[in-house]
């Protein structure tokens, strides 16, 4: 069971508030619990890695280490974006990695009462990436689970 | 576990390591008082501390050993094979208990009476008793030893027959009482060496390896920052002094932190005599071990990493290499084989050689085995050169041993050697002459973290190419590409000094689907690489500066690509992927060449006719005459427009950003002049501290020179050498007159350039 769903079930019982960082991709908004975010690096220009798996957005320099980034665009099958992008540095069981998004939005405080699981009609490929959604007033915030975005996991998912 | 126990464990391990080293030496020099003193002290220290810490079992065992050693030290007994075997078993017993303490914090259950009895029997000079007592003693040790089981077990079958022989020198010794043995732990014998130990302890301290690793990482960061500062301040005259100072301090700091992590290879070499001794007894071989270059130092983590490969290689040499004494005698060899361990520095590598004078690799058997095991096809096997056949022994699952013994034959050994060494960026070479022996060469980088690399550009991004594999660079401008690059059915080739060099276009390799410019529409920079005997030219779009790069590991998701060995941050803060030449060669399907084999064959022929093949020369042509320049003195070769050559009086000089290079023009090439477009080739050489240039019309080749001797006097002639069967004059660099004193350039800058170009 992934972290987000664990969190979610705990919340349901207590109806707690959760801080979620919203990120934008074109017109769509996604959310990541801020407890999983180590740092946000703005205006990064990732170095492309030829022959890398399609979801790899490139490498960035982060505090003396070379970080592999996962491009949310490429993961969702959208064309890569030119120019600067924002990177969320996330921690997963396999170590650190970066998540490339078009832009980072504000941090929202949401109630777990507004959370819904993935709809059953969602394509299975997407269902593997998304952890559910929060119902905001005017739109839906699709939750991402850092564990599921881990490059190592994506690689093995791709090959299998 | 408390601090005191931890200290005790570390100290005891060191003591036992020293004891092991001394014991194998003791076998050759049984009377050496210094050795005996050393061993005695190790055991004594353990005994003393254990009593204090309350490890009764350890104390009892150490005590019995001390008694025996006391007799030896006082000359009442002479060390012989059974005594040494008993002491080695004592050592294993002590180690096993220490291990248990380390793991569980207590001594564990076990009975050492058999071992103690055996030691006691040795003290009485009795020979029959130990043989009987041996087996239970070993069994007791083995029950304790959780991992260290093999060494004591190996000793069982072999030690028994040895012990059964009548003991010659020890017999007349008077029976000594245990009390007499225990007392000689008198202060008199210990005082002088102990003083030495104290002073060593005062001037050194133990540092946690993780702290050193952290320091190494930080220094790596500092190197990166320095690179960036240097690039950023390159054009600011006010910052030049400061950034140079930063450069120097960083280099110094890096060197010293690296030094702090260095340990002599003797740390692992010293384990080998014991292994050889045990294996000799199991396998029935007579082997003499020779060790050279023990002081050579290597990074601690690397040293750890080569411990296993080295052990495997030694086992392999003893099991497959060196023949049993009767076979050796039949072949006209000394029945006692020789195993040589040699460590030496070679550029930025440490080379560790394991050579034996055994049977060498039986290539036909290797070929047959490889086909039998289905490792290669019969067709492929028939095409392989001798060198390639030798490399087959490194395939996983390969073994020529007819039967699986507990020494080798499981087909993992050499595979482990290769993978372990390659994991740390090293290389394994094998050199075998059937019937004469074989040499295994482990080439280990000095450090893992920082390597010199050439930055190349392709696909509008930077890549780092490790200099270790790079042998030369060739530039082919677009207009020459049509003729210089030849094709056989889509495979590009370049004729490098008469030999065809397969070319690999990096952009095509990295983006197989993309659109690529033809060779004639772009600059072709060929980096001639030699990766594990595979020689090829990697074609890139452009070259940037050489840089010392800090290797950062790639995440495992990217390791799978296989072409990159890591990534790094460049001076301009860009990231660059580090290319792995070996993997590129494999991916592009470059085969191993026989070039080295040809070279060695040529060298062998020359050896056979008694020529001295010492120096390598650069063969140049100036105005129709051939001349030789010692290759060791050549820094680089420049091609530049003739108008760059300027004159101070009659002296030709070239101005490289304020550095003046005097140019020797004995061939009259500069004097001949030319139109404004003419190019001239200048060989830049080192002559003592200064640098001089030699104008030539063509650089022909690099060749081995042979000395020539004057007829009659047999004296070696100066200034000429035999190159490619022609008597060739050697350019005397010393005869190039110095520049006028006030025009003398400082040579410091040149040195930098030269090093980075190398």
Coordinates of C-alpha atoms in Angstrom, one line a residue, chain A residues 47-53 55-56 58-61 63-68 96 151-152 155, chain B residues 221 459 461-463 509-510 512 552-558 561 563-564 567 569 575 577 587:
Chain A
X47 CA 20.8 18.3 -18.9
X48 CA 19.3 15.7 -21.3
X49 CA 20.5 12.1 -21.1
X50 CA 20.5 10.5 -24.6
X51 CA 19.1 7.0 -24.7
X52 CA 17.5 7.4 -21.2
X53 CA 14.0 6.0 -20.6
X55 CA 10.2 9.6 -18.6
X56 CA 13.6 10.9 -17.6
X58 CA 17.4 15.0 -17.5
X59 CA 20.0 15.6 -14.8
X60 CA 20.3 18.6 -12.5
X61 CA 22.9 19.7 -10.0
X63 CA 23.8 20.3 -3.5
X64 CA 26.8 18.6 -4.9
X65 CA 24.9 15.6 -6.2
X66 CA 23.7 14.8 -9.7
X67 CA 20.0 14.3 -9.5
X68 CA 17.9 12.3 -12.0
X96 CA 16.4 11.5 -3.9
X151 CA 12.6 6.5 -11.4
X152 CA 13.7 3.1 -10.2
X155 CA 12.0 1.7 -14.9
Chain B
X221 CA 32.9 19.9 -4.1
X459 CA 24.5 17.0 -29.8
X461 CA 25.9 19.1 -25.0
X462 CA 29.1 18.3 -23.1
X463 CA 30.4 14.8 -22.4
X509 CA 25.2 6.2 -31.3
X510 CA 23.3 8.3 -28.8
X512 CA 19.9 6.4 -33.5
X552 CA 29.2 11.5 -9.4
X553 CA 27.3 8.3 -9.5
X554 CA 24.2 8.0 -11.7
X555 CA 20.9 6.9 -10.3
X556 CA 20.2 3.2 -11.0
X557 CA 17.5 4.1 -13.5
X558 CA 20.2 5.6 -15.7
X561 CA 21.7 2.6 -20.3
X563 CA 27.1 3.9 -21.9
X564 CA 27.8 6.3 -19.0
X567 CA 28.1 12.4 -14.4
X569 CA 29.7 19.2 -12.9
X575 CA 26.5 19.0 -16.2
X577 CA 27.7 12.7 -18.6
X587 CA 27.8 -1.3 -28.0

